[in-house]
């Protein structure tokens, strides 16, 4: 299916409206969320996550009542026939949000016929807004952004995350990869919002990100923002990354992509 730039601009405009409205609502509860529930031993959900997702879906539904939604807090896994699918993480960084650690974001991606075509990421605490669509470059607060051109791992700042199941028997704990990166890169960061981390790769303030077991909503919008900023999002073997796969994802600038994949895997 072909989309015009005007259609895609409209999706972005709506995504921005929804992300900002949810983000502003969340700010009132930063560090002091209403009810906090445990989804697993350490995986939290707050009433604010649920309300933010409701705000976002209501805003989008009012313009597109026939579209489908796949969100962290309320939706079911989509079937492949769902032509317009909004993939939503109402608060990416819920643990940070609940503790008052200042790093979380609202993430909204739109997939059409199985391809991500539009992305919006909003960081309420800084008001930074990242956008991209398939016919436009990635932007931060309206300005075009690009990945860095750093060539060497030892000159690279890299980012990772540890998914909740890392603590479980059989879960992938990422320690081997963490240790290799520690010894071969300039420095590692882990700050608890995968979507923000992908935006950092896109704007060139870090060179590579990897994590295992991420959910589709943790990656959907950020991956398009990396790609439209000239970066690569792939599996460890360099194949296109399927956001529903829950395997390893590696995102980086083009120059170090082979090097980081070879180092880690
Ligand atoms: C989490 C964050 C974190 C990553 C976890 C994600 P959530 O998302 O993105 O950085 O390490 O794997 O689940 O649960 O805060 O939306
Ligand atoms: Ca998330």
PDB file of C-alpha atoms and ligand atoms in Angstrom:
ATOM      1  CA  UNK A   1       0.000   0.000   0.000  1.00  0.00           C
ATOM      2  CA  UNK A   2       1.332   3.462  -0.890  1.00  0.00           C
ATOM      3  CA  UNK A   3       1.037   6.360   1.527  1.00  0.00           C
ATOM      4  CA  UNK A   4       1.418   9.980   0.671  1.00  0.00           C
ATOM      5  CA  UNK A   5       3.657  12.290   2.647  1.00  0.00           C
ATOM      6  CA  UNK A   6       0.525  14.220   3.664  1.00  0.00           C
ATOM      7  CA  UNK A   7      -1.055  11.079   5.147  1.00  0.00           C
ATOM      8  CA  UNK A   8       2.097  10.222   7.041  1.00  0.00           C
ATOM      9  CA  UNK A   9       2.461  13.813   8.285  1.00  0.00           C
ATOM     10  CA  UNK A  10      -1.084  13.554   9.591  1.00  0.00           C
ATOM     11  CA  UNK A  11      -0.311  10.351  11.497  1.00  0.00           C
ATOM     12  CA  UNK A  12       2.725  12.024  13.047  1.00  0.00           C
ATOM     13  CA  UNK A  13       0.683  15.083  14.023  1.00  0.00           C
ATOM     14  CA  UNK A  14      -1.868  12.878  15.746  1.00  0.00           C
ATOM     15  CA  UNK A  15       0.828  10.769  17.429  1.00  0.00           C
ATOM     16  CA  UNK A  16       2.495  13.928  18.739  1.00  0.00           C
ATOM     17  CA  UNK A  17      -0.791  15.222  20.125  1.00  0.00           C
ATOM     18  CA  UNK A  18      -1.450  11.907  21.878  1.00  0.00           C
ATOM     19  CA  UNK A  19       2.117  11.527  23.212  1.00  0.00           C
ATOM     20  CA  UNK A  20       2.196  15.056  24.594  1.00  0.00           C
ATOM     21  CA  UNK A  21      -1.193  14.780  26.230  1.00  0.00           C
ATOM     22  CA  UNK A  22      -0.285  11.474  27.911  1.00  0.00           C
ATOM     23  CA  UNK A  23       3.190  12.748  28.787  1.00  0.00           C
ATOM     24  CA  UNK A  24       1.893  15.904  30.465  1.00  0.00           C
ATOM     25  CA  UNK A  25      -0.603  13.819  32.438  1.00  0.00           C
ATOM     26  CA  UNK A  26       2.191  11.481  33.610  1.00  0.00           C
ATOM     27  CA  UNK A  27       4.331  14.340  34.951  1.00  0.00           C
ATOM     28  CA  UNK A  28       1.952  14.948  37.853  1.00  0.00           C
ATOM     29  CA  UNK A  29       2.757  11.472  39.173  1.00  0.00           C
ATOM     30  CA  UNK A  30       6.488  11.248  38.412  1.00  0.00           C
ATOM     31  CA  UNK A  31       8.176   9.542  41.379  1.00  0.00           C
ATOM     32  CA  UNK A  32       4.879   9.274  43.198  1.00  0.00           C
ATOM     33  CA  UNK A  33       2.719   7.071  40.996  1.00  0.00           C
ATOM     34  CA  UNK A  34      -0.775   6.188  42.065  1.00  0.00           C
ATOM     35  CA  UNK A  35      -1.268   2.452  42.507  1.00  0.00           C
ATOM     36  CA  UNK A  36       1.770   0.301  41.604  1.00  0.00           C
ATOM     37  CA  UNK A  37       1.150  -3.354  40.701  1.00  0.00           C
ATOM     38  CA  UNK A  38       3.740  -6.055  40.025  1.00  0.00           C
ATOM     39  CA  UNK A  39       3.319  -7.822  36.660  1.00  0.00           C
ATOM     40  CA  UNK A  40       6.164 -10.158  37.628  1.00  0.00           C
ATOM     41  CA  UNK A  41       8.684 -10.280  40.460  1.00  0.00           C
ATOM     42  CA  UNK A  42      10.237  -6.959  39.365  1.00  0.00           C
ATOM     43  CA  UNK A  43       8.122  -5.803  36.390  1.00  0.00           C
ATOM     44  CA  UNK A  44       5.869  -2.939  37.506  1.00  0.00           C
ATOM     45  CA  UNK A  45       2.764  -1.325  36.101  1.00  0.00           C
ATOM     46  CA  UNK A  46       1.250   1.815  37.577  1.00  0.00           C
ATOM     47  CA  UNK A  47      -2.215   3.236  37.139  1.00  0.00           C
ATOM     48  CA  UNK A  48      -0.474   6.065  35.292  1.00  0.00           C
ATOM     49  CA  UNK A  49       0.772   3.650  32.577  1.00  0.00           C
ATOM     50  CA  UNK A  50      -2.784   2.424  32.087  1.00  0.00           C
ATOM     51  CA  UNK A  51      -4.311   5.904  32.013  1.00  0.00           C
ATOM     52  CA  UNK A  52      -1.644   7.164  29.582  1.00  0.00           C
ATOM     53  CA  UNK A  53      -2.373   4.298  27.219  1.00  0.00           C
ATOM     54  CA  UNK A  54      -6.087   5.097  27.444  1.00  0.00           C
ATOM     55  CA  UNK A  55      -5.437   8.775  26.645  1.00  0.00           C
ATOM     56  CA  UNK A  56      -3.337   7.842  23.606  1.00  0.00           C
ATOM     57  CA  UNK A  57      -5.744   5.297  22.163  1.00  0.00           C
ATOM     58  CA  UNK A  58      -8.774   7.561  22.674  1.00  0.00           C
ATOM     59  CA  UNK A  59      -7.106  10.433  20.807  1.00  0.00           C
ATOM     60  CA  UNK A  60      -6.098   8.219  17.885  1.00  0.00           C
ATOM     61  CA  UNK A  61      -9.436   6.394  17.781  1.00  0.00           C
ATOM     62  CA  UNK A  62     -11.311   9.690  17.549  1.00  0.00           C
ATOM     63  CA  UNK A  63      -9.669  10.248  14.134  1.00  0.00           C
ATOM     64  CA  UNK A  64      -9.264   6.608  13.065  1.00  0.00           C
ATOM     65  CA  UNK A  65     -11.958   4.461  14.674  1.00  0.00           C
ATOM     66  CA  UNK A  66     -11.067   1.423  12.527  1.00  0.00           C
ATOM     67  CA  UNK A  67      -7.388   1.262  13.413  1.00  0.00           C
ATOM     68  CA  UNK A  68      -5.964  -1.403  15.740  1.00  0.00           C
ATOM     69  CA  UNK A  69      -3.854  -0.956  18.870  1.00  0.00           C
ATOM     70  CA  UNK A  70      -1.142  -3.002  20.519  1.00  0.00           C
ATOM     71  CA  UNK A  71      -0.078  -1.416  23.765  1.00  0.00           C
ATOM     72  CA  UNK A  72       1.959  -2.476  26.743  1.00  0.00           C
ATOM     73  CA  UNK A  73      -0.839  -2.274  29.260  1.00  0.00           C
ATOM     74  CA  UNK A  74      -4.169  -3.092  27.698  1.00  0.00           C
ATOM     75  CA  UNK A  75      -4.123  -4.786  24.327  1.00  0.00           C
ATOM     76  CA  UNK A  76      -3.919  -8.284  22.965  1.00  0.00           C
ATOM     77  CA  UNK A  77      -1.305  -9.559  20.523  1.00  0.00           C
ATOM     78  CA  UNK A  78      -2.320  -8.511  17.016  1.00  0.00           C
ATOM     79  CA  UNK A  79      -3.193 -10.918  14.246  1.00  0.00           C
ATOM     80  CA  UNK A  80      -1.307 -10.414  10.990  1.00  0.00           C
ATOM     81  CA  UNK A  81      -4.375  -9.080   9.152  1.00  0.00           C
ATOM     82  CA  UNK A  82      -4.520  -5.830  11.082  1.00  0.00           C
ATOM     83  CA  UNK A  83      -3.706  -3.270   8.397  1.00  0.00           C
ATOM     84  CA  UNK A  84      -3.188  -0.148  10.567  1.00  0.00           C
ATOM     85  CA  UNK A  85      -1.647  -1.046  13.906  1.00  0.00           C
ATOM     86  CA  UNK A  86      -0.528   1.521  16.502  1.00  0.00           C
ATOM     87  CA  UNK A  87       2.135   0.025  18.790  1.00  0.00           C
ATOM     88  CA  UNK A  88       2.213   1.945  22.056  1.00  0.00           C
ATOM     89  CA  UNK A  89       4.431   2.060  25.120  1.00  0.00           C
ATOM     90  CA  UNK A  90       2.642   4.598  27.335  1.00  0.00           C
ATOM     91  CA  UNK A  91       5.622   4.825  29.712  1.00  0.00           C
ATOM     92  CA  UNK A  92       8.882   3.259  28.577  1.00  0.00           C
ATOM     93  CA  UNK A  93      10.903   3.240  31.775  1.00  0.00           C
ATOM     94  CA  UNK A  94       8.156   2.396  34.249  1.00  0.00           C
ATOM     95  CA  UNK A  95      10.658   1.346  36.930  1.00  0.00           C
ATOM     96  CA  UNK A  96      12.400   4.708  36.601  1.00  0.00           C
ATOM     97  CA  UNK A  97       9.065   6.513  36.604  1.00  0.00           C
ATOM     98  CA  UNK A  98       7.901   4.777  39.779  1.00  0.00           C
ATOM     99  CA  UNK A  99      11.205   5.487  41.581  1.00  0.00           C
ATOM    100  CA  UNK A 100      11.506   9.091  40.398  1.00  0.00           C
ATOM    101  CA  UNK A 101      14.684   8.308  38.397  1.00  0.00           C
ATOM    102  CA  UNK A 102      14.502  10.916  35.620  1.00  0.00           C
ATOM    103  CA  UNK A 103      14.413   8.838  32.447  1.00  0.00           C
ATOM    104  CA  UNK A 104      11.214   7.707  30.779  1.00  0.00           C
ATOM    105  CA  UNK A 105       9.328   8.344  27.567  1.00  0.00           C
ATOM    106  CA  UNK A 106       6.081   7.871  25.695  1.00  0.00           C
ATOM    107  CA  UNK A 107       6.479   5.827  22.527  1.00  0.00           C
ATOM    108  CA  UNK A 108       4.041   5.496  19.627  1.00  0.00           C
ATOM    109  CA  UNK A 109       4.709   3.664  16.364  1.00  0.00           C
ATOM    110  CA  UNK A 110       2.316   3.080  13.469  1.00  0.00           C
ATOM    111  CA  UNK A 111       2.606  -0.076  11.356  1.00  0.00           C
ATOM    112  CA  UNK A 112       0.774  -0.454   8.073  1.00  0.00           C
ATOM    113  CA  UNK A 113       0.640  -3.917   6.532  1.00  0.00           C
ATOM    114  CA  UNK A 114       3.450  -5.097   8.778  1.00  0.00           C
ATOM    115  CA  UNK A 115       5.891  -2.202   8.255  1.00  0.00           C
ATOM    116  CA  UNK A 116       6.550   0.614  10.712  1.00  0.00           C
ATOM    117  CA  UNK A 117       5.802   3.824   8.808  1.00  0.00           C
ATOM    118  CA  UNK A 118       5.576   6.500  11.505  1.00  0.00           C
ATOM    119  CA  UNK A 119       7.169   7.040  14.918  1.00  0.00           C
ATOM    120  CA  UNK A 120       6.815   9.489  17.788  1.00  0.00           C
ATOM    121  CA  UNK A 121       8.814   9.449  21.037  1.00  0.00           C
ATOM    122  CA  UNK A 122       8.213  12.113  23.680  1.00  0.00           C
ATOM    123  CA  UNK A 123      10.225  12.628  26.859  1.00  0.00           C
ATOM    124  CA  UNK A 124       7.939  14.526  29.243  1.00  0.00           C
ATOM    125  CA  UNK A 125      10.673  15.635  31.677  1.00  0.00           C
ATOM    126  CA  UNK A 126      12.745  17.401  28.998  1.00  0.00           C
ATOM    127  CA  UNK A 127       9.945  17.981  26.450  1.00  0.00           C
ATOM    128  CA  UNK A 128      12.227  16.469  23.793  1.00  0.00           C
ATOM    129  CA  UNK A 129      10.243  15.140  20.858  1.00  0.00           C
ATOM    130  CA  UNK A 130      11.592  12.669  18.293  1.00  0.00           C
ATOM    131  CA  UNK A 131       9.703  11.873  15.099  1.00  0.00           C
ATOM    132  CA  UNK A 132      10.216  10.023  11.829  1.00  0.00           C
ATOM    133  CA  UNK A 133       8.104   8.609   9.046  1.00  0.00           C
ATOM    134  CA  UNK A 134       8.919   6.523   6.042  1.00  0.00           C
ATOM    135  CA  UNK A 135       9.024   9.560   3.720  1.00  0.00           C
ATOM    136  CA  UNK A 136      10.879  11.905   6.083  1.00  0.00           C
ATOM    137  CA  UNK A 137      14.169  11.961   7.985  1.00  0.00           C
ATOM    138  CA  UNK A 138      14.278  11.613  11.769  1.00  0.00           C
ATOM    139  CA  UNK A 139      13.890  14.809  13.731  1.00  0.00           C
ATOM    140  CA  UNK A 140      14.429  15.969  17.296  1.00  0.00           C
ATOM    141  CA  UNK A 141      12.322  18.992  18.160  1.00  0.00           C
ATOM    142  CA  UNK A 142      11.879  19.631  14.435  1.00  0.00           C
ATOM    143  CA  UNK A 143      15.608  19.519  13.529  1.00  0.00           C
ATOM    144  CA  UNK A 144      16.963  16.684  11.393  1.00  0.00           C
ATOM    145  CA  UNK A 145      19.160  14.255  13.346  1.00  0.00           C
ATOM    146  CA  UNK A 146      21.747  11.734  12.177  1.00  0.00           C
ATOM    147  CA  UNK A 147      23.689   8.870  13.704  1.00  0.00           C
ATOM    148  CA  UNK A 148      27.365   9.506  14.532  1.00  0.00           C
ATOM    149  CA  UNK A 149      30.168   8.616  12.161  1.00  0.00           C
ATOM    150  CA  UNK A 150      32.412   7.089  14.835  1.00  0.00           C
ATOM    151  CA  UNK A 151      34.381   4.200  13.338  1.00  0.00           C
ATOM    152  CA  UNK A 152      35.983   2.385  16.223  1.00  0.00           C
ATOM    153  CA  UNK A 153      34.454   0.507  19.129  1.00  0.00           C
ATOM    154  CA  UNK A 154      37.042   1.892  21.508  1.00  0.00           C
ATOM    155  CA  UNK A 155      35.783   5.406  20.656  1.00  0.00           C
ATOM    156  CA  UNK A 156      32.131   4.375  21.087  1.00  0.00           C
ATOM    157  CA  UNK A 157      29.669   5.011  23.886  1.00  0.00           C
ATOM    158  CA  UNK A 158      27.347   2.002  23.976  1.00  0.00           C
ATOM    159  CA  UNK A 159      24.071   1.334  25.771  1.00  0.00           C
ATOM    160  CA  UNK A 160      22.304  -1.800  26.876  1.00  0.00           C
ATOM    161  CA  UNK A 161      19.442  -3.011  29.032  1.00  0.00           C
ATOM    162  CA  UNK A 162      18.523  -6.076  31.039  1.00  0.00           C
ATOM    163  CA  UNK A 163      15.062  -7.380  30.388  1.00  0.00           C
ATOM    164  CA  UNK A 164      12.939  -8.402  33.377  1.00  0.00           C
ATOM    165  CA  UNK A 165      13.322 -12.128  32.661  1.00  0.00           C
ATOM    166  CA  UNK A 166      17.128 -11.861  33.030  1.00  0.00           C
ATOM    167  CA  UNK A 167      16.609 -12.905  36.647  1.00  0.00           C
ATOM    168  CA  UNK A 168      14.648 -16.002  35.731  1.00  0.00           C
ATOM    169  CA  UNK A 169      15.921 -19.525  35.211  1.00  0.00           C
ATOM    170  CA  UNK A 170      16.694 -19.792  31.475  1.00  0.00           C
ATOM    171  CA  UNK A 171      16.431 -16.014  30.972  1.00  0.00           C
ATOM    172  CA  UNK A 172      19.207 -14.292  28.992  1.00  0.00           C
ATOM    173  CA  UNK A 173      21.176 -12.228  31.499  1.00  0.00           C
ATOM    174  CA  UNK A 174      23.374 -10.296  29.006  1.00  0.00           C
ATOM    175  CA  UNK A 175      26.403 -10.557  31.309  1.00  0.00           C
ATOM    176  CA  UNK A 176      28.693 -12.061  28.674  1.00  0.00           C
ATOM    177  CA  UNK A 177      27.893  -9.257  26.213  1.00  0.00           C
ATOM    178  CA  UNK A 178      28.133  -6.621  28.940  1.00  0.00           C
ATOM    179  CA  UNK A 179      31.581  -7.834  29.932  1.00  0.00           C
ATOM    180  CA  UNK A 180      32.877  -7.860  26.326  1.00  0.00           C
ATOM    181  CA  UNK A 181      31.552  -4.350  25.722  1.00  0.00           C
ATOM    182  CA  UNK A 182      33.055  -3.122  28.988  1.00  0.00           C
ATOM    183  CA  UNK A 183      36.511  -4.165  27.868  1.00  0.00           C
ATOM    184  CA  UNK A 184      36.295  -3.015  24.239  1.00  0.00           C
ATOM    185  CA  UNK A 185      34.343   0.249  24.139  1.00  0.00           C
ATOM    186  CA  UNK A 186      34.820   3.685  25.667  1.00  0.00           C
ATOM    187  CA  UNK A 187      31.964   3.268  28.159  1.00  0.00           C
ATOM    188  CA  UNK A 188      28.600   1.578  28.733  1.00  0.00           C
ATOM    189  CA  UNK A 189      25.343   3.132  29.881  1.00  0.00           C
ATOM    190  CA  UNK A 190      22.197   1.447  31.205  1.00  0.00           C
ATOM    191  CA  UNK A 191      19.474   3.881  32.103  1.00  0.00           C
ATOM    192  CA  UNK A 192      16.174   2.033  31.772  1.00  0.00           C
ATOM    193  CA  UNK A 193      14.315   3.262  28.696  1.00  0.00           C
ATOM    194  CA  UNK A 194      15.029   1.246  25.552  1.00  0.00           C
ATOM    195  CA  UNK A 195      13.093   3.693  23.394  1.00  0.00           C
ATOM    196  CA  UNK A 196      15.149   6.662  24.630  1.00  0.00           C
ATOM    197  CA  UNK A 197      18.324   4.635  24.081  1.00  0.00           C
ATOM    198  CA  UNK A 198      17.352   4.085  20.440  1.00  0.00           C
ATOM    199  CA  UNK A 199      16.764   7.830  20.060  1.00  0.00           C
ATOM    200  CA  UNK A 200      20.288   8.463  21.432  1.00  0.00           C
ATOM    201  CA  UNK A 201      21.726   6.252  18.689  1.00  0.00           C
ATOM    202  CA  UNK A 202      19.650   8.197  16.150  1.00  0.00           C
ATOM    203  CA  UNK A 203      20.899  11.584  17.320  1.00  0.00           C
ATOM    204  CA  UNK A 204      24.506  10.413  17.473  1.00  0.00           C
ATOM    205  CA  UNK A 205      25.224  10.858  21.181  1.00  0.00           C
ATOM    206  CA  UNK A 206      25.849   7.104  21.499  1.00  0.00           C
ATOM    207  CA  UNK A 207      26.991   4.567  18.927  1.00  0.00           C
ATOM    208  CA  UNK A 208      25.295   1.255  19.713  1.00  0.00           C
ATOM    209  CA  UNK A 209      22.509  -0.338  21.740  1.00  0.00           C
ATOM    210  CA  UNK A 210      21.654  -3.992  22.312  1.00  0.00           C
ATOM    211  CA  UNK A 211      19.182  -5.913  24.462  1.00  0.00           C
ATOM    212  CA  UNK A 212      17.407  -9.288  24.528  1.00  0.00           C
ATOM    213  CA  UNK A 213      13.679 -10.100  24.930  1.00  0.00           C
ATOM    214  CA  UNK A 214      12.344  -6.617  24.311  1.00  0.00           C
ATOM    215  CA  UNK A 215       8.676  -6.349  23.533  1.00  0.00           C
ATOM    216  CA  UNK A 216       7.419  -4.883  20.256  1.00  0.00           C
ATOM    217  CA  UNK A 217       6.357  -1.640  21.987  1.00  0.00           C
ATOM    218  CA  UNK A 218       9.887  -1.152  23.426  1.00  0.00           C
ATOM    219  CA  UNK A 219      11.372  -1.064  19.923  1.00  0.00           C
ATOM    220  CA  UNK A 220       8.763  -0.143  17.304  1.00  0.00           C
ATOM    221  CA  UNK A 221       9.035   3.666  17.207  1.00  0.00           C
ATOM    222  CA  UNK A 222      12.708   3.877  18.205  1.00  0.00           C
ATOM    223  CA  UNK A 223      13.792   1.474  15.457  1.00  0.00           C
ATOM    224  CA  UNK A 224      12.287   3.619  12.699  1.00  0.00           C
ATOM    225  CA  UNK A 225      13.884   6.724  14.251  1.00  0.00           C
ATOM    226  CA  UNK A 226      17.307   5.006  14.150  1.00  0.00           C
ATOM    227  CA  UNK A 227      16.852   3.858  10.552  1.00  0.00           C
ATOM    228  CA  UNK A 228      15.626   7.209   9.264  1.00  0.00           C
ATOM    229  CA  UNK A 229      18.641   8.840  10.948  1.00  0.00           C
ATOM    230  CA  UNK A 230      20.959   6.609   8.901  1.00  0.00           C
ATOM    231  CA  UNK A 231      21.500   3.822  11.440  1.00  0.00           C
ATOM    232  CA  UNK A 232      20.953   0.068  11.376  1.00  0.00           C
ATOM    233  CA  UNK A 233      18.639  -2.067  13.511  1.00  0.00           C
ATOM    234  CA  UNK A 234      19.256  -5.780  13.126  1.00  0.00           C
ATOM    235  CA  UNK A 235      19.622  -9.214  14.633  1.00  0.00           C
ATOM    236  CA  UNK A 236      23.105 -10.353  15.748  1.00  0.00           C
ATOM    237  CA  UNK A 237      23.612 -11.824  12.257  1.00  0.00           C
ATOM    238  CA  UNK A 238      22.726  -8.547  10.553  1.00  0.00           C
ATOM    239  CA  UNK A 239      19.269  -9.668   9.400  1.00  0.00           C
ATOM    240  CA  UNK A 240      16.309  -7.259   9.623  1.00  0.00           C
ATOM    241  CA  UNK A 241      14.952  -7.286  13.177  1.00  0.00           C
ATOM    242  CA  UNK A 242      11.346  -8.433  13.646  1.00  0.00           C
ATOM    243  CA  UNK A 243       9.910  -6.339  16.510  1.00  0.00           C
ATOM    244  CA  UNK A 244       7.714  -9.260  17.618  1.00  0.00           C
ATOM    245  CA  UNK A 245      10.613 -11.756  17.774  1.00  0.00           C
ATOM    246  CA  UNK A 246      11.852 -11.046  21.315  1.00  0.00           C
ATOM    247  CA  UNK A 247      15.381 -12.054  20.334  1.00  0.00           C
ATOM    248  CA  UNK A 248      18.522  -9.920  20.460  1.00  0.00           C
ATOM    249  CA  UNK A 249      18.248  -6.499  18.856  1.00  0.00           C
ATOM    250  CA  UNK A 250      21.330  -4.506  17.893  1.00  0.00           C
ATOM    251  CA  UNK A 251      21.071  -0.859  16.812  1.00  0.00           C
ATOM    252  CA  UNK A 252      24.051   1.235  15.811  1.00  0.00           C
ATOM    253  CA  UNK A 253      25.538   3.711  13.425  1.00  0.00           C
ATOM    254  CA  UNK A 254      26.544   2.209  10.060  1.00  0.00           C
ATOM    255  CA  UNK A 255      30.314   2.317  10.654  1.00  0.00           C
ATOM    256  CA  UNK A 256      30.458   0.108  13.730  1.00  0.00           C
ATOM    257  CA  UNK A 257      27.569  -2.234  12.970  1.00  0.00           C
ATOM    258  CA  UNK A 258      29.700  -5.208  11.895  1.00  0.00           C
ATOM    259  CA  UNK A 259      32.189  -4.567  14.681  1.00  0.00           C
ATOM    260  CA  UNK A 260      29.674  -4.458  17.531  1.00  0.00           C
ATOM    261  CA  UNK A 261      27.834  -7.560  16.297  1.00  0.00           C
ATOM    262  CA  UNK A 262      31.104  -9.473  15.947  1.00  0.00           C
ATOM    263  CA  UNK A 263      32.254  -8.373  19.387  1.00  0.00           C
ATOM    264  CA  UNK A 264      29.072  -9.284  21.234  1.00  0.00           C
ATOM    265  CA  UNK A 265      27.867 -12.467  19.514  1.00  0.00           C
TER     266      UNK A 265
HETATM  267  C1  LIG B   1      11.685  -1.380  29.878  1.00  0.00           C
HETATM  268  C2  LIG B   1      12.722  -0.365  29.515  1.00  0.00           C
HETATM  269  C3  LIG B   1      14.090  -0.828  29.928  1.00  0.00           C
HETATM  270  C4  LIG B   1      14.431  -2.146  29.302  1.00  0.00           C
HETATM  271  C5  LIG B   1      13.365  -3.159  29.637  1.00  0.00           C
HETATM  272  C6  LIG B   1      11.996  -2.640  29.184  1.00  0.00           C
HETATM  273  P1  LIG B   1       9.184  -0.651  30.529  1.00  0.00           P
HETATM  274  O1  LIG B   1      10.386  -0.982  29.468  1.00  0.00           O
HETATM  275  O2  LIG B   1      12.707  -0.107  28.126  1.00  0.00           O
HETATM  276  O3  LIG B   1      15.097   0.067  29.488  1.00  0.00           O
HETATM  277  O4  LIG B   1      15.675  -2.588  29.785  1.00  0.00           O
HETATM  278  O5  LIG B   1      13.704  -4.312  28.948  1.00  0.00           O
HETATM  279  O6  LIG B   1      11.013  -3.564  29.481  1.00  0.00           O
HETATM  280  O7  LIG B   1       8.808  -1.946  31.138  1.00  0.00           O
HETATM  281  O8  LIG B   1       9.732   0.317  31.487  1.00  0.00           O
HETATM  282  O9  LIG B   1       8.137  -0.091  29.648  1.00  0.00           O
HETATM  283 CA1  LIG B   2       8.882  -0.404  27.538  1.00  0.00          CA
END
